[in-house]
Backbone as a ProteinNet text record, in pm:
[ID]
protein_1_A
[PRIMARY]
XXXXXXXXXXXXXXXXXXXXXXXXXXXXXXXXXXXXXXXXXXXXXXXXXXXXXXXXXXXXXXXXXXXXXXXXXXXXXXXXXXXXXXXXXXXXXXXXXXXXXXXXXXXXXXXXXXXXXXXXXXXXXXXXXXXXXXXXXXXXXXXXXXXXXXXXXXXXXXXXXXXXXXXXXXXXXXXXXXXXXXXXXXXXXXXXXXXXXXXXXXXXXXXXXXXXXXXXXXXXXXXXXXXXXXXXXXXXXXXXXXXXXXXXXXXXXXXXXXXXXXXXXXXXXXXXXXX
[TERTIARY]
83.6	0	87.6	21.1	153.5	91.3	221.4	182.5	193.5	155.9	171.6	313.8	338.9	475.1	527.1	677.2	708.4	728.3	755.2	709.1	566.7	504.7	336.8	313.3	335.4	293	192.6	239.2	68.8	-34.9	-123.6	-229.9	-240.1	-267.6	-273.6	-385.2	-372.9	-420.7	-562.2	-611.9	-743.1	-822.9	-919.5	-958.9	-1129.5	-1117.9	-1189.6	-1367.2	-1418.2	-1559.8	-1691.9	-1598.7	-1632.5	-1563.2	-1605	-1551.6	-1503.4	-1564.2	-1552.6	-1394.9	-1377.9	-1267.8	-1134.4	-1043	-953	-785.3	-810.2	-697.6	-742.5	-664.1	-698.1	-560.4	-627.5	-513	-583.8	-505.4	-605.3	-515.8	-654.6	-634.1	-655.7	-580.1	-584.8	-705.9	-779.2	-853.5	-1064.8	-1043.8	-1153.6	-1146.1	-1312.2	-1301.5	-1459.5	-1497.9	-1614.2	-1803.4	-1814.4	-1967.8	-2054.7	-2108.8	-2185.4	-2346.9	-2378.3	-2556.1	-2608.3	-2543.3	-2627.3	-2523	-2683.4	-2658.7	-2552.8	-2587.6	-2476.1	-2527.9	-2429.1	-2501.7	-2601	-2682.2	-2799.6	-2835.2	-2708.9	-2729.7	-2590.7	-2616.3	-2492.2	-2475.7	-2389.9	-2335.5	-2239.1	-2244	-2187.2	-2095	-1965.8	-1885.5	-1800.2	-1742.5	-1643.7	-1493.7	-1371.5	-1251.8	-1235.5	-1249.9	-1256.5	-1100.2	-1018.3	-864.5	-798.1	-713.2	-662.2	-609.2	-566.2	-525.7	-544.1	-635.5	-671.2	-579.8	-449	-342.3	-337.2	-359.6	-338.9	-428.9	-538.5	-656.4	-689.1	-622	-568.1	-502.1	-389.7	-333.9	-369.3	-413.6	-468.9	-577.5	-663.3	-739.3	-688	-547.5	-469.6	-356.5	-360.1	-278	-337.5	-289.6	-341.1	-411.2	-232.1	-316.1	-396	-433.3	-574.1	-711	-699.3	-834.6	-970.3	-945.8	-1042.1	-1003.7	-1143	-1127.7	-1254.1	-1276	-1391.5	-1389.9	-1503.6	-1483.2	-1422.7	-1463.6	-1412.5	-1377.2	-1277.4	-1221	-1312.8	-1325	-1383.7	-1309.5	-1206.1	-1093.8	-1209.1	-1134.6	-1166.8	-1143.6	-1084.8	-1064.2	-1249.8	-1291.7	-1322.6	-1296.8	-1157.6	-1108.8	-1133	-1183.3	-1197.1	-1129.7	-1114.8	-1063.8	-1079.8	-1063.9	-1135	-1016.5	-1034.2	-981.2	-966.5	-1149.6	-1190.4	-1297	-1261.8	-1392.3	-1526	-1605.7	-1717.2	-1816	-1761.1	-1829.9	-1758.3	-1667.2	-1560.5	-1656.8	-1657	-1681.9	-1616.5	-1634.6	-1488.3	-1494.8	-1444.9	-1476.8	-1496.5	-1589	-1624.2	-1714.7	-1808.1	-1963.5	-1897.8	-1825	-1803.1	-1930.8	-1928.3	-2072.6	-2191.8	-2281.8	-2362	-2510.9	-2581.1	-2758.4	-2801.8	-2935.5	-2979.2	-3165	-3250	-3362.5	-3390.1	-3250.5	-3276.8	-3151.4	-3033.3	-2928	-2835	-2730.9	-2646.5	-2465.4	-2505.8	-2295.3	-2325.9	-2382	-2359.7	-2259.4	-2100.1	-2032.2	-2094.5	-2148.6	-2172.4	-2302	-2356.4	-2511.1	-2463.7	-2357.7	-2305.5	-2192.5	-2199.2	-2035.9	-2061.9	-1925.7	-1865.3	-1821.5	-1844.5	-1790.8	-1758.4	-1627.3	-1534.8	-1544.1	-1548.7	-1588.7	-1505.2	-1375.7	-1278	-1301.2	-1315.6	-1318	-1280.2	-1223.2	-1159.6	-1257.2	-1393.9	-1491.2	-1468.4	-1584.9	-1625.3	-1524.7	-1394.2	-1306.6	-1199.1	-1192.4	-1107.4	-1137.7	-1241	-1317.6	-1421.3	-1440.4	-1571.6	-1624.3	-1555.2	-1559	-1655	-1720.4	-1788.9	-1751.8	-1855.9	-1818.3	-1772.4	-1675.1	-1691.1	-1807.2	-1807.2	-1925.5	-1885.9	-1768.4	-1723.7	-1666.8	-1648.2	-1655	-1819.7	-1899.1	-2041.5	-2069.5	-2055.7	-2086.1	-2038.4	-1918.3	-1842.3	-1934.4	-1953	-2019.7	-2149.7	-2200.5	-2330.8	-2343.1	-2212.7	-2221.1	-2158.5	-2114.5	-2056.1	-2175.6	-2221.6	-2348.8	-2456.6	-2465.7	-2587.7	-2531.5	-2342.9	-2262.9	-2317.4	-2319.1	-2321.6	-2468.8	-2579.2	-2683.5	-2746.4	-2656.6	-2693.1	-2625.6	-2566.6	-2526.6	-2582.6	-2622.9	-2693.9	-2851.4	-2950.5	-3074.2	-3058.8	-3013.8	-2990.8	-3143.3	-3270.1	-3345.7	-3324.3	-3421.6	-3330.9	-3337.4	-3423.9	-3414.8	-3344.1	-3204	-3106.8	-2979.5	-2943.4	-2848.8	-2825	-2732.4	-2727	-2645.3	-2606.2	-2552.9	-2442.2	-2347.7	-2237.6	-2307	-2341.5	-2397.2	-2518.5	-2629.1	-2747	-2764.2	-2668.4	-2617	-2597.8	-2487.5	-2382.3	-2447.9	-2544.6	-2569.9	-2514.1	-2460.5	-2416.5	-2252.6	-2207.3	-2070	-2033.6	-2128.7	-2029.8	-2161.6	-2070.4	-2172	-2184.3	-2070	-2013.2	-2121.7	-2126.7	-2097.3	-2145.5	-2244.5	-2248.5	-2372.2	-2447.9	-2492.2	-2504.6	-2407.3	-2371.7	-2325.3	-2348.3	-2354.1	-2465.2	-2488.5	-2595.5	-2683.9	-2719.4	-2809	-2926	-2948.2	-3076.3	-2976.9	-2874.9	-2803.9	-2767.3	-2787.2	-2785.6	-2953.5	-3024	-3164	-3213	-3186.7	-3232.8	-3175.8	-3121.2	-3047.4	-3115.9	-3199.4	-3281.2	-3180.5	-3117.9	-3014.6	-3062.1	-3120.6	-3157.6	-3331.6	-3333.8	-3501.2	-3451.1	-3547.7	-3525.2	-3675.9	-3737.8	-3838	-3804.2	-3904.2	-3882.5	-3911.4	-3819.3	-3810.3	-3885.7	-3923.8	-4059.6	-3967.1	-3965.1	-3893	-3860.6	-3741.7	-3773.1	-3863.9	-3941.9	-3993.4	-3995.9	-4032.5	-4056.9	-4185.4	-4180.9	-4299.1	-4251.5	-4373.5	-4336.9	-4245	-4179.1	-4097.6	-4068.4	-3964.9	-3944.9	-3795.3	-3780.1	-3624.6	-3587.7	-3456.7	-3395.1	-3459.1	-3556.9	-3576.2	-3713.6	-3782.7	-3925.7	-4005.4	-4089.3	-4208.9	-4318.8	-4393.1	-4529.5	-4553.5	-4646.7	-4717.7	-4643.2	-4654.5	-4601.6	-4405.6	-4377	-4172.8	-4244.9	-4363.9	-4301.7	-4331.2	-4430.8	-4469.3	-4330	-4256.4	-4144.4	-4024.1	-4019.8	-3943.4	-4008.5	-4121.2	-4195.6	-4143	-4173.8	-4147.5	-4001.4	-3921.7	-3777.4	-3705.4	-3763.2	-3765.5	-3815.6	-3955	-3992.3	-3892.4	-3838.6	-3750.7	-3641.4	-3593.3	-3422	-3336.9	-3382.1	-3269	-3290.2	-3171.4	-3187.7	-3163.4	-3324	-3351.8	-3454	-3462.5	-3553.5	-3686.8	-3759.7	-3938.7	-4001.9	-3925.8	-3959.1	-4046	-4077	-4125.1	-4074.4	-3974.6	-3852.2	-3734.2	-3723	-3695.4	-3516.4	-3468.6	-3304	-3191	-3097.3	-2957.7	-2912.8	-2980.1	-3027.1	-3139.4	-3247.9	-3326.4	-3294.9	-3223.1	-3159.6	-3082	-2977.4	-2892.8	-2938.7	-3004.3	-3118.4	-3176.7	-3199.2	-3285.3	-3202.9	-3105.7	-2955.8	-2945.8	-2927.1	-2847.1	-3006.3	-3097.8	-3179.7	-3213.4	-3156.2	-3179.3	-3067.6	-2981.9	-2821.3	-2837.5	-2926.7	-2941.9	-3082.6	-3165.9	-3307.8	-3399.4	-3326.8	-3381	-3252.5	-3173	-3067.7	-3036.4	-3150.6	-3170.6	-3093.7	-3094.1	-3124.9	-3027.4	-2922.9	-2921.7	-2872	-2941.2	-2959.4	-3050.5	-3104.2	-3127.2	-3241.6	-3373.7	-3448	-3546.5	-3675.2	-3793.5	-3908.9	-3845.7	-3936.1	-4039.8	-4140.4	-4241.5	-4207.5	-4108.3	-4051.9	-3974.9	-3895.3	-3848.4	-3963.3	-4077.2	-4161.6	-4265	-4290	-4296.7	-4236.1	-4121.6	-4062	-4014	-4007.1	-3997.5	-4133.1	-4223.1	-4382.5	-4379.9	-4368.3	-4382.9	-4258.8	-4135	-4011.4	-4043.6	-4138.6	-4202.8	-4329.1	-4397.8	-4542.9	-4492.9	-4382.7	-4319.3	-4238	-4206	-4089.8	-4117.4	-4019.4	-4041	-4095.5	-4211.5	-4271.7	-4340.9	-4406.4	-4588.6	-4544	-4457.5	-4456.4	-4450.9	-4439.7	-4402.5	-4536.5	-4583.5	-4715.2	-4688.1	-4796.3	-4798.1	-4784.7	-4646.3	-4624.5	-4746.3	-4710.2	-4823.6	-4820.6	-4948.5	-4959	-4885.2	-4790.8	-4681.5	-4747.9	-4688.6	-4691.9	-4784.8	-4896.5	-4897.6	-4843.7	-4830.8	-4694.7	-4760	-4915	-5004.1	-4967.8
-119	0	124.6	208.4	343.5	394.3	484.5	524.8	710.9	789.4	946.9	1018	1129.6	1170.8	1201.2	1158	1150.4	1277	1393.1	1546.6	1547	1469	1486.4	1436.3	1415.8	1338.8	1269.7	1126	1041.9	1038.8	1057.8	1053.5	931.1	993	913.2	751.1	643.7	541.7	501.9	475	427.2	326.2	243.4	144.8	132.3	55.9	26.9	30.1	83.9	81.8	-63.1	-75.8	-262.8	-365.5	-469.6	-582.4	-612.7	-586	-603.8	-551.1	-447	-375	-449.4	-466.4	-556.6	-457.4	-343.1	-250.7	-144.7	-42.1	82.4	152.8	292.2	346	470.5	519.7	708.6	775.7	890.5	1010	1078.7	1226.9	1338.6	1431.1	1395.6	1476.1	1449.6	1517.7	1535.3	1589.8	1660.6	1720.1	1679.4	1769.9	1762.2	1772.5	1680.4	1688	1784.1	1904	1993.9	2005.3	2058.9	2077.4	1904.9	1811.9	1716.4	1596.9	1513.8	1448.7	1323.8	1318.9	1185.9	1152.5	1046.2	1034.8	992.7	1056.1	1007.4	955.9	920	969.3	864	741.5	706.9	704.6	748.5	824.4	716	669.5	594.4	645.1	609.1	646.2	590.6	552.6	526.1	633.9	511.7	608.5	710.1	652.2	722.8	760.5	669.9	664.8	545.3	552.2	427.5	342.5	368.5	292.2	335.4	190.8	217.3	224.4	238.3	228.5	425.2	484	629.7	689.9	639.9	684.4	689.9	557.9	552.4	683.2	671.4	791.3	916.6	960.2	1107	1135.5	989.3	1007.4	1048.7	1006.4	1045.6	1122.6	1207.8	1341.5	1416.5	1566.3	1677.4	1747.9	1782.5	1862.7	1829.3	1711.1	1718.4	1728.3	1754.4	1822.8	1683.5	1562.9	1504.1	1361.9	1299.9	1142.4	1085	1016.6	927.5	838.9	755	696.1	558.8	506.7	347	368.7	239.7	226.5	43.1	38.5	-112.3	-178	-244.9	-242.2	-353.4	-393.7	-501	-636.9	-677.8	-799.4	-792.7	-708.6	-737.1	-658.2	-694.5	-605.4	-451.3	-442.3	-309.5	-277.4	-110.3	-23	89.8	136.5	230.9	361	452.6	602.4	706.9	682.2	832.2	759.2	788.8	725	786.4	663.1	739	878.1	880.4	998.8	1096.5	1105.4	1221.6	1259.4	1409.4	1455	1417.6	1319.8	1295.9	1404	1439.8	1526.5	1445.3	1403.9	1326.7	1367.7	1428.4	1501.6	1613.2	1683.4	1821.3	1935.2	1996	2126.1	2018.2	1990.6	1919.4	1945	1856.3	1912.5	1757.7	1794.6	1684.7	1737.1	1660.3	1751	1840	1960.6	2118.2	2103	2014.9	1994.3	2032.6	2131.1	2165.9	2105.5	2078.9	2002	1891.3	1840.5	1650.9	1539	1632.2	1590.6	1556.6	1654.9	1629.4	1567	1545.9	1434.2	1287.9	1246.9	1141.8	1049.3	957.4	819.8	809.7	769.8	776.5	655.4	632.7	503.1	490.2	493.2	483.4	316.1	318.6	169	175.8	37.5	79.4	28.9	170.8	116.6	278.6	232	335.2	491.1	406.4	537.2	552.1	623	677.8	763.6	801.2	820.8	707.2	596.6	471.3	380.7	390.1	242.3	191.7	265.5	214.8	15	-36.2	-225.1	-190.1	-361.1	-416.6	-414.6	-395.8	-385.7	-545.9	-585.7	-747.3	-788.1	-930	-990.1	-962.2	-986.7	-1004.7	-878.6	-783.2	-652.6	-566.3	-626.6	-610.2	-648.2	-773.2	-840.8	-778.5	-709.6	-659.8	-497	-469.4	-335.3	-346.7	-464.6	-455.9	-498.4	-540.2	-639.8	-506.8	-413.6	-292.2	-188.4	-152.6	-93.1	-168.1	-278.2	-353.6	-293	-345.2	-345.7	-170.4	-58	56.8	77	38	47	-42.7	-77.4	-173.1	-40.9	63.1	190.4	303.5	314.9	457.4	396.3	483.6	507.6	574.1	521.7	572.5	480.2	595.4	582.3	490.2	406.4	368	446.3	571.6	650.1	788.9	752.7	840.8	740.2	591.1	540.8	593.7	694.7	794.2	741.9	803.8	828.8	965.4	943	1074.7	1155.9	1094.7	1180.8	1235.9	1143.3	1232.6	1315	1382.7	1503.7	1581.1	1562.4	1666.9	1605.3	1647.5	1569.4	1717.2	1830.7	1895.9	1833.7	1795.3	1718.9	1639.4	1576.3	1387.8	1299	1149.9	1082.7	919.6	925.1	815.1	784	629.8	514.4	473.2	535.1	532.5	393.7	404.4	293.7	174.1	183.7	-3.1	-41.8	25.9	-15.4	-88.3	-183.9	-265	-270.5	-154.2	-111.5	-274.9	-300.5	-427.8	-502.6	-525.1	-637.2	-540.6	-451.7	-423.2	-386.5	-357.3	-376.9	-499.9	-649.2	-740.4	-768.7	-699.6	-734	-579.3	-527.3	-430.4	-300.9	-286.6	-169	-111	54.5	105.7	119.7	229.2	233.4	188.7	116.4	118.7	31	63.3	8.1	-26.9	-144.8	-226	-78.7	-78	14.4	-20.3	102.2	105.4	69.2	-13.3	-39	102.8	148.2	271.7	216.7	302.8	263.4	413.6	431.7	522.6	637.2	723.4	810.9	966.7	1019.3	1153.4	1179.9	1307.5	1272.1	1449	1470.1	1594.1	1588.9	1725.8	1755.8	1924.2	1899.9	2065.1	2213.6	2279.1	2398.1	2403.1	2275.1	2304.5	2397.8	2386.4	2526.1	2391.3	2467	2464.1	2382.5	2387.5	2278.8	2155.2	2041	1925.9	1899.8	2006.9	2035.7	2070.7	2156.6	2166.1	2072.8	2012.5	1870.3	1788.7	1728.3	1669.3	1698.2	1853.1	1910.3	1889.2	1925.9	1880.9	1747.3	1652.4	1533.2	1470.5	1505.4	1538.3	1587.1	1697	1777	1761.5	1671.3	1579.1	1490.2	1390.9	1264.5	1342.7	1453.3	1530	1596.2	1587.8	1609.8	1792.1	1874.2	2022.5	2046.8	2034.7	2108.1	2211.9	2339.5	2446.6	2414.7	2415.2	2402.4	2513.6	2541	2650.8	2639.2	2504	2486	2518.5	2534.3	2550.5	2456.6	2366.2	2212.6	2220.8	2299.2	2319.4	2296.4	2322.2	2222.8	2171	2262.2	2162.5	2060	2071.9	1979.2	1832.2	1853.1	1777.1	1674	1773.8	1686.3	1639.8	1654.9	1600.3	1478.4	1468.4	1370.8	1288.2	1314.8	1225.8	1151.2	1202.4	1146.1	1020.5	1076.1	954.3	862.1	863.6	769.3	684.7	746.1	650.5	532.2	608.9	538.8	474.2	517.5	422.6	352.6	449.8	392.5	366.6	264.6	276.5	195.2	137.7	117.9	233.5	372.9	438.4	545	640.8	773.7	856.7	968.9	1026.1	1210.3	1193	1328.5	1377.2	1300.9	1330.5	1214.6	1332.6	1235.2	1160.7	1070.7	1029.3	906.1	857.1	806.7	698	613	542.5	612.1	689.5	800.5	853.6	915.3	960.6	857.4	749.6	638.7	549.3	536.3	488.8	589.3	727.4	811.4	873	846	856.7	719.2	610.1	448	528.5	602	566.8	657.9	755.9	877.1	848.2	745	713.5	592.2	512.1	386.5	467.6	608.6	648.6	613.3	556.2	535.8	656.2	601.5	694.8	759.4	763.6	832.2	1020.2	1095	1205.6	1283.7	1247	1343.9	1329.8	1448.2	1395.8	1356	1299.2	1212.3	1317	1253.2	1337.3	1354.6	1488.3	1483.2	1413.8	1414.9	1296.2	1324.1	1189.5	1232.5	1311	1401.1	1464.7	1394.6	1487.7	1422.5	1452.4	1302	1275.6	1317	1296.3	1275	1383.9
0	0	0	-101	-118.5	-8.7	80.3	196.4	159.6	219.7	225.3	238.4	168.7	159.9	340.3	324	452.5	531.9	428.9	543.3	571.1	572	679.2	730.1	918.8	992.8	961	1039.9	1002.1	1094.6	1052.9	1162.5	1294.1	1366.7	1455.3	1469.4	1500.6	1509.4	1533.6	1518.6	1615.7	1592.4	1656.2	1686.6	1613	1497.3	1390.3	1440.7	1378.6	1410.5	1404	1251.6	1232.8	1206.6	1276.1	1306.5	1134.4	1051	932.5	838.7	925.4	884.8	924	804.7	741.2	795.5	784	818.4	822.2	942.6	940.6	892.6	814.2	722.6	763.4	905.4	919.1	881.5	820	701.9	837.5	753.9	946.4	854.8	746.1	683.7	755.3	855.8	939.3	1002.3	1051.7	1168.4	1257.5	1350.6	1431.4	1317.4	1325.7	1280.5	1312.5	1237.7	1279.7	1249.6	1406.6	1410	1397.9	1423.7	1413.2	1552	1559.7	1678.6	1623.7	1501	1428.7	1298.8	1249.7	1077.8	1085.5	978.2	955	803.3	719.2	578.9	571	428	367.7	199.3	198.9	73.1	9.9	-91.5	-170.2	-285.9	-302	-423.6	-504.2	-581	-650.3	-650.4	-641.6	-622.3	-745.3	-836.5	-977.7	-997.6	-997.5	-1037.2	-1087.4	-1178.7	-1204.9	-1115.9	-1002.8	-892.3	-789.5	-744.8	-568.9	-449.7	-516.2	-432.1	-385.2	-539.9	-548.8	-505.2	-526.4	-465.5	-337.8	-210.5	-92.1	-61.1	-96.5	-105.4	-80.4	-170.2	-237	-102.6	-25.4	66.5	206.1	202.6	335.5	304	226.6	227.7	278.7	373	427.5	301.9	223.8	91	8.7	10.6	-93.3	14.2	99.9	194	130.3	133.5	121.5	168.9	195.6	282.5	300.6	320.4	359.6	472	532.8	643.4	594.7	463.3	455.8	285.5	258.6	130.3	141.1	6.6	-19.1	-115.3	-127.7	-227.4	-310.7	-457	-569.8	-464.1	-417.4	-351.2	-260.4	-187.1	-70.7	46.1	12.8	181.3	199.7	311.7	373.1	449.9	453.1	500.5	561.6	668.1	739.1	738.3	741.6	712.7	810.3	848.6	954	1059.2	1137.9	1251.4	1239.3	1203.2	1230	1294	1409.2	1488.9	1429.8	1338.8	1267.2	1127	1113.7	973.3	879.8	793.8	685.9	558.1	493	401.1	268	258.3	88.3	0.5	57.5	-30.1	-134.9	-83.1	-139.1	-133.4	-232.8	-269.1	-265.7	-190.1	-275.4	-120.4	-188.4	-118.7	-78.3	-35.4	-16.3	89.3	5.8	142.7	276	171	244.1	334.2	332.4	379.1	283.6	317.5	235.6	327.4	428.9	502.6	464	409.6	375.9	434.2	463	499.5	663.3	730.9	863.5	877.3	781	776.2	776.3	692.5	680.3	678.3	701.9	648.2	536.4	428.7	307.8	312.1	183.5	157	9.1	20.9	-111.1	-197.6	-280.1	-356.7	-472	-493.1	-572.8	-690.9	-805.7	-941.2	-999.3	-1128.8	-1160.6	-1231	-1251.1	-1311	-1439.5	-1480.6	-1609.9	-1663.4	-1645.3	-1697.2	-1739.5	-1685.8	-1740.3	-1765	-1792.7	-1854.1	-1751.8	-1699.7	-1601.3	-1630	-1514.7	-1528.2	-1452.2	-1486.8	-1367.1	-1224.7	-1092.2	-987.4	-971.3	-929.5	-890.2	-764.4	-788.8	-690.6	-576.8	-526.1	-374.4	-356.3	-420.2	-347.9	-290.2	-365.6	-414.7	-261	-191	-70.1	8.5	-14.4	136.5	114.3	16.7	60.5	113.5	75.1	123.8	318.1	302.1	475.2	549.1	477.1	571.6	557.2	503.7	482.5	568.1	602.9	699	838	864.6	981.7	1009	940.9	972.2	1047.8	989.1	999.6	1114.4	1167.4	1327.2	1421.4	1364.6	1483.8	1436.3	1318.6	1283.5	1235.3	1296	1225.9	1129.8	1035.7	867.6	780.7	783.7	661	546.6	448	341.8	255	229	139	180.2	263.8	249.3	239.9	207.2	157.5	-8	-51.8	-191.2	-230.6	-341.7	-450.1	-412.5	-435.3	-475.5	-570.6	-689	-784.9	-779.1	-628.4	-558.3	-495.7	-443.2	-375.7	-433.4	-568.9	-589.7	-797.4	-793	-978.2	-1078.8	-1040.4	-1146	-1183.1	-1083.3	-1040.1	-1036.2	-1012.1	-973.2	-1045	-1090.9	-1149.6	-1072	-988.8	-906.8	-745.3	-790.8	-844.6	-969.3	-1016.9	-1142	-1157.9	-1303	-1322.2	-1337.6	-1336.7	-1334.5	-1188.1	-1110.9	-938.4	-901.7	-865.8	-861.6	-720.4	-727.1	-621.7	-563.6	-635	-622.2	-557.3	-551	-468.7	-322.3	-282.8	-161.3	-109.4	-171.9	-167.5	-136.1	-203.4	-130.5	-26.9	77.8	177.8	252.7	234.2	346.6	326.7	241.9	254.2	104.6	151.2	65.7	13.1	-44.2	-125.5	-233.4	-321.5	-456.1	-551.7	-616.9	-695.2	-808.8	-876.9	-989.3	-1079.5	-1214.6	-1288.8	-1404.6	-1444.7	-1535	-1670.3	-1766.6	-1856.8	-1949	-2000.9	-2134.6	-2246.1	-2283.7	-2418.6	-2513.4	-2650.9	-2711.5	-2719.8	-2716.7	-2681.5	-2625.6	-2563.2	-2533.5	-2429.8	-2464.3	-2318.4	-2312.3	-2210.7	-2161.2	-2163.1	-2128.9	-2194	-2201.5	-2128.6	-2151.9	-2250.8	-2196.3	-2253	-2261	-2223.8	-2185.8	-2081	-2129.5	-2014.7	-1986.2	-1877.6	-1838.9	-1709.6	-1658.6	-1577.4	-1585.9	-1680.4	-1658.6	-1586.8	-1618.3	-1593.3	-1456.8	-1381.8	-1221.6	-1139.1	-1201.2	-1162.7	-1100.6	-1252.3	-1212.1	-1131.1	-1135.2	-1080.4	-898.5	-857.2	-714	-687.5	-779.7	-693.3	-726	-813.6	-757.2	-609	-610.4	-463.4	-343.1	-381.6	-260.1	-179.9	-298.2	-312.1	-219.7	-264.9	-213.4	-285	-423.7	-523.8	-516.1	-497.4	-524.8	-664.2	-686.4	-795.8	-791.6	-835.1	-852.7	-922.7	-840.8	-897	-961.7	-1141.2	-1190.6	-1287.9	-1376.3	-1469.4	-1570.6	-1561.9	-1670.5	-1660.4	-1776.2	-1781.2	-1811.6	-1684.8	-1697.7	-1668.1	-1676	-1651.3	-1537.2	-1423.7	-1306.9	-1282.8	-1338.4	-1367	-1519.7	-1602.5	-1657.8	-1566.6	-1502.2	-1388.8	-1321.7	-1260.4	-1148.5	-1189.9	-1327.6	-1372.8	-1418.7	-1464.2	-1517.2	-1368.5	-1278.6	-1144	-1082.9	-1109.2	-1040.9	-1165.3	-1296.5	-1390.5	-1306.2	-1287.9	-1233.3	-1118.6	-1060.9	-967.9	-950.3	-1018.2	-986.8	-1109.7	-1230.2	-1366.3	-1431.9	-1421.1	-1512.7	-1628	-1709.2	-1791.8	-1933.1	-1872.3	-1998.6	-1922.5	-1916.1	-1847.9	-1949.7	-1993.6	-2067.8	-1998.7	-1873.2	-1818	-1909.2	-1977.1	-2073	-1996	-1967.5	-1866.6	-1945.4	-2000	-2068.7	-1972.2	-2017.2	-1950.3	-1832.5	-1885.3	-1770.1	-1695.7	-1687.6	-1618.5	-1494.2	-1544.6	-1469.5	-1367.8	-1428.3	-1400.2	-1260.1	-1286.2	-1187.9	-1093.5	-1118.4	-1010.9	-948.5	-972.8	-919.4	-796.9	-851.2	-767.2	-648.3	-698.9	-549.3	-490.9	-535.8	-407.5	-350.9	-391.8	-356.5	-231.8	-276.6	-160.6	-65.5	-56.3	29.1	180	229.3	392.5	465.9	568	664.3	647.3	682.6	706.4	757	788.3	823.6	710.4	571.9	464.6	410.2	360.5	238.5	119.3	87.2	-58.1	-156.1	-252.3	-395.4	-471	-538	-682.2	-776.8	-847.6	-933.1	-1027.9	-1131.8	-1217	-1314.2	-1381.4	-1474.3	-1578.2	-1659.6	-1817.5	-1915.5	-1963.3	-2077	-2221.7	-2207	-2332.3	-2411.3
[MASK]
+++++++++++++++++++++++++++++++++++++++++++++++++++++++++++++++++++++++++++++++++++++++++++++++++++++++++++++++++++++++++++++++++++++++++++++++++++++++++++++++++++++++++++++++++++++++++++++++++++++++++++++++++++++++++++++++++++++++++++++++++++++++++++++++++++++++++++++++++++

């Protein structure tokens, strides 16, 4: 494992949160969690580098001001970074239902593959298992919702696209980790798209915003609402991602706001018409 340049002290040691965790490698890139009693929110990502060795790395340098709580290497093995009760810095700029520190809402969890810049592979099976058994392990200490287990790119969708679609959300779903509904197949027909007006765009834009995604409820069908719609194709319709709402699009995001956990939110509006 490449270790951090030797003018920067190494962070100091500490004693792994889960039993699951294979080695600890602490990053000094954290601090105190703010305005909140503890995570409530897990955030999912990809290293997005050619090597998870560099990407280690880059997570426990001072100067790159970024880290996460766990690394999930290609083998399996995990790795822990930042202690839980620690802010790790992984969200960056990004939102989430009227939450703008993300970092202090949640644990991070780094997942090693190189991303949509190097050839974006398959996740392997047995890394697939260890994320899902550390994601259960987390969720036996945090009351973490399943419809706040995210997306990097659900937070932050003008920015980040990681983990990307081919993350196989349904395999941590049948294991109680996560929201997620059977997806309305794509088919051909009317659809919506960058530069539209009217009624039907604030529609989608409402129950976007219900769900969490910060997007502006203007009725004007725009590059934040594109993104917005790109980032929950990624993650809940990913059949197709393309950021263009066409009927299965609206479809399967009507069913994941009508199933959302808990009775305290009111029921979304009815989806948009496509006719």
């Amino acid at each position: 494992m490449t270790e951090p340049p030797t003018d920067n002290p190494p962070a100091p040691p500490f004693a792994p949160d889960s039993p699951l965790v294979a080695q600890v490698l602490p990053s000094p890139n954290h601090g105190e969690r703010l305005g909140v009693a503890g995570p409530d929110m897990l955030l999912l990502h990809y290293t997005g580098m050619e090597s998870t060795d560099q990407a280690v790395e880059w997570l426990r340098t001072p100067e790159r001001q970024v880290s996460a709580h766990y690394v999930v290497f290609e083998d399996g093995r995990i790795a822990q970074l930042v202690p839980e009760a620690r802010r790790a810095w992984h969200a960056g700029a990004a939102h989430w239902a009227g939450a703008t520190d993300i970092n202090s809402h949640s644990i991070g969890i780094e997942i090693a593959n190189p991303g949509h810049d190097f050839g974006y592979p398959p996740f392997p099976a047995i890394q697939i298992e260890a994320v899902t058994a550390l994601c259960k392990d987390i969720l036996t200490r945090h009351p973490i919702p399943p419809d706040r287990v995210l997306a990097h790119s659900d937070v932050a969708p003008m920015r980040k696209e990681d983990p990307g679609e081919k993350f196989p959300w349904e395999a941590l779903h049948r294991f109680g980790v996560g929201h997620l509904v059977e997806e309305a197949p794509p088919s051909d027909g009317r659809y919506f798209m960058r530069g539209e007006h009217g009624q039907p765009i604030e529609a989608l834009q409402a129950m976007l915003a219900f769900y969490g995604y910060g997007v502006p409820v203007t009725g004007t069908y725009c590059e934040e609402t594109e993104a917005a719609v790109r980032a929950f194709q990624r993650h809940f319709r990913r059949a197709r991602v393309d950021g263009i709402a066409d009927v299965s699009t609206l479809a399967t995001l009507y069913a994941l706001c009508a199933s959302r956990p808990g009775t305290a939110k009111p029921e979304p509006a009815e989806p948009p018409n496509i006719a």
